[in-house]
Amino acid sequence: MEAPRLVRTIYAVRTGAFAYCFLALGLLAWERAAPPAAWAVLAAQFLVYPHLLYLRVLRSQQPRKAELDNLFVDSTLFGVWCAYFGFEPAVTYGLVAGTMLNATVSRGVGGGLLSLGFRVIGALAFVAA
């Protein structure tokens, strides 16, 4: 069965955008002499994770719903990165705006607000750890 168009579109956008995020955040990580573990997690998050999500969605009984739910997973994980980089304004703005826009376009204003809430949860989880 072929994936719904929305799923294919989000996968393509996520894959490209996350590769760009890897480059941008990688420059900041390099500048701050991030440890090897941070580089490994950064690569896993931004280069491997989009493909794993797509495989999960393809195996789902409800691929469209699974993909829309993945947007909230993205938001949560981006909250972690915002906290890791000390809420650097450029990083935080970019990561917040991107996923809130995706969630708002896909799920309406409520989705955008939920995206923001999940980001706060991710950031708080990182700070607490």
PDB file of C-alpha atoms in Angstrom:
ATOM      1  CA  MET A   1       0.000   0.000   0.000  1.00  0.00           C
ATOM      2  CA  GLU A   2       1.311   3.425  -0.920  1.00  0.00           C
ATOM      3  CA  ALA A   3       1.651   6.007   1.828  1.00  0.00           C
ATOM      4  CA  PRO A   4      -0.882   8.855   1.805  1.00  0.00           C
ATOM      5  CA  ARG A   5       0.294  12.052   0.131  1.00  0.00           C
ATOM      6  CA  LEU A   6       0.443  13.930   3.454  1.00  0.00           C
ATOM      7  CA  VAL A   7       2.759  11.256   4.861  1.00  0.00           C
ATOM      8  CA  ARG A   8       5.064  11.407   1.836  1.00  0.00           C
ATOM      9  CA  THR A   9       5.100  15.210   1.934  1.00  0.00           C
ATOM     10  CA  ILE A  10       5.936  15.418   5.632  1.00  0.00           C
ATOM     11  CA  TYR A  11       8.627  12.754   5.199  1.00  0.00           C
ATOM     12  CA  ALA A  12      10.286  14.690   2.380  1.00  0.00           C
ATOM     13  CA  VAL A  13      10.112  17.997   4.235  1.00  0.00           C
ATOM     14  CA  ARG A  14      11.267  16.456   7.539  1.00  0.00           C
ATOM     15  CA  THR A  15      14.218  14.699   5.893  1.00  0.00           C
ATOM     16  CA  GLY A  16      15.473  17.846   4.172  1.00  0.00           C
ATOM     17  CA  ALA A  17      14.795  20.166   7.091  1.00  0.00           C
ATOM     18  CA  PHE A  18      16.416  17.825   9.603  1.00  0.00           C
ATOM     19  CA  ALA A  19      19.536  17.508   7.443  1.00  0.00           C
ATOM     20  CA  TYR A  20      19.725  21.308   7.392  1.00  0.00           C
ATOM     21  CA  CYS A  21      19.216  21.374  11.174  1.00  0.00           C
ATOM     22  CA  PHE A  22      22.074  18.904  11.531  1.00  0.00           C
ATOM     23  CA  LEU A  23      24.314  21.278   9.609  1.00  0.00           C
ATOM     24  CA  ALA A  24      23.233  24.378  11.552  1.00  0.00           C
ATOM     25  CA  LEU A  25      23.265  22.743  14.989  1.00  0.00           C
ATOM     26  CA  GLY A  26      26.447  20.902  14.093  1.00  0.00           C
ATOM     27  CA  LEU A  27      28.194  24.228  13.518  1.00  0.00           C
ATOM     28  CA  LEU A  28      27.073  25.391  16.946  1.00  0.00           C
ATOM     29  CA  ALA A  29      28.104  22.064  18.511  1.00  0.00           C
ATOM     30  CA  TRP A  30      31.504  22.330  16.827  1.00  0.00           C
ATOM     31  CA  GLU A  31      31.923  25.902  18.035  1.00  0.00           C
ATOM     32  CA  ARG A  32      31.134  24.782  21.589  1.00  0.00           C
ATOM     33  CA  ALA A  33      33.377  21.683  21.366  1.00  0.00           C
ATOM     34  CA  ALA A  34      30.507  19.276  21.995  1.00  0.00           C
ATOM     35  CA  PRO A  35      31.515  15.833  23.257  1.00  0.00           C
ATOM     36  CA  PRO A  36      31.332  12.775  20.980  1.00  0.00           C
ATOM     37  CA  ALA A  37      28.123  11.592  22.661  1.00  0.00           C
ATOM     38  CA  ALA A  38      26.372  14.838  21.700  1.00  0.00           C
ATOM     39  CA  TRP A  39      27.520  14.378  18.099  1.00  0.00           C
ATOM     40  CA  ALA A  40      26.189  10.826  18.064  1.00  0.00           C
ATOM     41  CA  VAL A  41      22.796  11.914  19.372  1.00  0.00           C
ATOM     42  CA  LEU A  42      22.723  14.882  16.990  1.00  0.00           C
ATOM     43  CA  ALA A  43      23.397  12.596  14.012  1.00  0.00           C
ATOM     44  CA  ALA A  44      20.837  10.035  15.179  1.00  0.00           C
ATOM     45  CA  GLN A  45      18.182  12.703  15.708  1.00  0.00           C
ATOM     46  CA  PHE A  46      18.650  14.640  12.512  1.00  0.00           C
ATOM     47  CA  LEU A  47      19.973  12.110  10.010  1.00  0.00           C
ATOM     48  CA  VAL A  48      18.501   8.736  11.047  1.00  0.00           C
ATOM     49  CA  TYR A  49      15.334   9.546  13.003  1.00  0.00           C
ATOM     50  CA  PRO A  50      13.311  10.893  10.010  1.00  0.00           C
ATOM     51  CA  HIS A  51      13.721   7.570   8.210  1.00  0.00           C
ATOM     52  CA  LEU A  52      12.801   5.532  11.288  1.00  0.00           C
ATOM     53  CA  LEU A  53       9.628   7.584  11.733  1.00  0.00           C
ATOM     54  CA  TYR A  54       8.707   6.998   8.100  1.00  0.00           C
ATOM     55  CA  LEU A  55       9.148   3.232   8.478  1.00  0.00           C
ATOM     56  CA  ARG A  56       6.973   3.306  11.610  1.00  0.00           C
ATOM     57  CA  VAL A  57       4.286   5.274   9.784  1.00  0.00           C
ATOM     58  CA  LEU A  58       4.310   2.898   6.812  1.00  0.00           C
ATOM     59  CA  ARG A  59       3.604  -0.007   9.180  1.00  0.00           C
ATOM     60  CA  SER A  60       0.841   1.830  11.021  1.00  0.00           C
ATOM     61  CA  GLN A  61      -2.828   0.982  10.535  1.00  0.00           C
ATOM     62  CA  GLN A  62      -3.494   4.739  10.436  1.00  0.00           C
ATOM     63  CA  PRO A  63      -0.481   6.288   8.691  1.00  0.00           C
ATOM     64  CA  ARG A  64      -1.930   9.795   8.465  1.00  0.00           C
ATOM     65  CA  LYS A  65      -2.709   9.927  12.201  1.00  0.00           C
ATOM     66  CA  ALA A  66       0.669   8.406  13.061  1.00  0.00           C
ATOM     67  CA  GLU A  67       2.452  11.041  10.986  1.00  0.00           C
ATOM     68  CA  LEU A  68       0.496  13.880  12.562  1.00  0.00           C
ATOM     69  CA  ASP A  69       1.361  12.475  15.997  1.00  0.00           C
ATOM     70  CA  ASN A  70       5.025  12.389  14.946  1.00  0.00           C
ATOM     71  CA  LEU A  71       4.906  16.170  14.687  1.00  0.00           C
ATOM     72  CA  PHE A  72       4.458  16.263  18.461  1.00  0.00           C
ATOM     73  CA  VAL A  73       7.384  13.872  18.939  1.00  0.00           C
ATOM     74  CA  ASP A  74       9.459  16.289  16.836  1.00  0.00           C
ATOM     75  CA  SER A  75       8.353  19.170  19.057  1.00  0.00           C
ATOM     76  CA  THR A  76       9.280  17.321  22.238  1.00  0.00           C
ATOM     77  CA  LEU A  77      12.724  16.388  20.942  1.00  0.00           C
ATOM     78  CA  PHE A  78      13.320  19.910  19.655  1.00  0.00           C
ATOM     79  CA  GLY A  79      12.552  21.157  23.162  1.00  0.00           C
ATOM     80  CA  VAL A  80      15.400  18.970  24.375  1.00  0.00           C
ATOM     81  CA  TRP A  81      17.769  20.514  21.801  1.00  0.00           C
ATOM     82  CA  CYS A  82      16.672  24.033  22.727  1.00  0.00           C
ATOM     83  CA  ALA A  83      17.584  23.295  26.348  1.00  0.00           C
ATOM     84  CA  TYR A  84      20.834  21.548  25.400  1.00  0.00           C
ATOM     85  CA  PHE A  85      22.001  24.632  23.531  1.00  0.00           C
ATOM     86  CA  GLY A  86      21.046  26.873  26.460  1.00  0.00           C
ATOM     87  CA  PHE A  87      17.986  28.329  24.735  1.00  0.00           C
ATOM     88  CA  GLU A  88      20.219  30.094  22.221  1.00  0.00           C
ATOM     89  CA  PRO A  89      17.732  32.532  20.625  1.00  0.00           C
ATOM     90  CA  ALA A  90      18.426  31.622  16.983  1.00  0.00           C
ATOM     91  CA  VAL A  91      18.222  27.896  17.702  1.00  0.00           C
ATOM     92  CA  THR A  92      15.132  28.170  19.872  1.00  0.00           C
ATOM     93  CA  TYR A  93      13.296  30.453  17.476  1.00  0.00           C
ATOM     94  CA  GLY A  94      14.041  28.227  14.484  1.00  0.00           C
ATOM     95  CA  LEU A  95      13.085  24.986  16.172  1.00  0.00           C
ATOM     96  CA  VAL A  96       9.965  26.437  17.788  1.00  0.00           C
ATOM     97  CA  ALA A  97       8.724  28.219  14.670  1.00  0.00           C
ATOM     98  CA  GLY A  98       9.281  25.273  12.338  1.00  0.00           C
ATOM     99  CA  THR A  99       7.385  22.662  14.279  1.00  0.00           C
ATOM    100  CA  MET A 100       4.657  25.035  15.439  1.00  0.00           C
ATOM    101  CA  LEU A 101       4.048  26.027  11.833  1.00  0.00           C
ATOM    102  CA  ASN A 102       3.866  22.370  10.740  1.00  0.00           C
ATOM    103  CA  ALA A 103       1.488  21.488  13.562  1.00  0.00           C
ATOM    104  CA  THR A 104      -0.684  24.558  12.937  1.00  0.00           C
ATOM    105  CA  VAL A 105      -0.952  23.897   9.194  1.00  0.00           C
ATOM    106  CA  SER A 106      -1.709  20.207   9.779  1.00  0.00           C
ATOM    107  CA  ARG A 107      -3.911  20.429  12.887  1.00  0.00           C
ATOM    108  CA  GLY A 108      -5.034  24.022  13.285  1.00  0.00           C
ATOM    109  CA  VAL A 109      -4.291  26.522  16.043  1.00  0.00           C
ATOM    110  CA  GLY A 110      -4.839  23.877  18.720  1.00  0.00           C
ATOM    111  CA  GLY A 111      -2.138  21.751  17.104  1.00  0.00           C
ATOM    112  CA  GLY A 112       0.273  24.670  17.149  1.00  0.00           C
ATOM    113  CA  LEU A 113      -0.387  25.264  20.836  1.00  0.00           C
ATOM    114  CA  LEU A 114       0.040  21.563  21.598  1.00  0.00           C
ATOM    115  CA  SER A 115       3.327  21.663  19.704  1.00  0.00           C
ATOM    116  CA  LEU A 116       4.515  24.475  21.957  1.00  0.00           C
ATOM    117  CA  GLY A 117       3.412  22.518  25.022  1.00  0.00           C
ATOM    118  CA  PHE A 118       5.304  19.409  23.929  1.00  0.00           C
ATOM    119  CA  ARG A 119       8.403  21.525  23.355  1.00  0.00           C
ATOM    120  CA  VAL A 120       8.172  22.838  26.915  1.00  0.00           C
ATOM    121  CA  ILE A 121       7.875  19.243  28.176  1.00  0.00           C
ATOM    122  CA  GLY A 122      11.001  18.250  26.231  1.00  0.00           C
ATOM    123  CA  ALA A 123      12.959  21.223  27.534  1.00  0.00           C
ATOM    124  CA  LEU A 124      11.845  20.617  31.121  1.00  0.00           C
ATOM    125  CA  ALA A 125      12.773  16.927  30.850  1.00  0.00           C
ATOM    126  CA  PHE A 126      16.281  17.847  29.701  1.00  0.00           C
ATOM    127  CA  VAL A 127      16.712  20.473  32.412  1.00  0.00           C
ATOM    128  CA  ALA A 128      15.437  18.039  35.041  1.00  0.00           C
ATOM    129  CA  ALA A 129      17.844  15.333  33.872  1.00  0.00           C
TER     130      ALA A 129
END
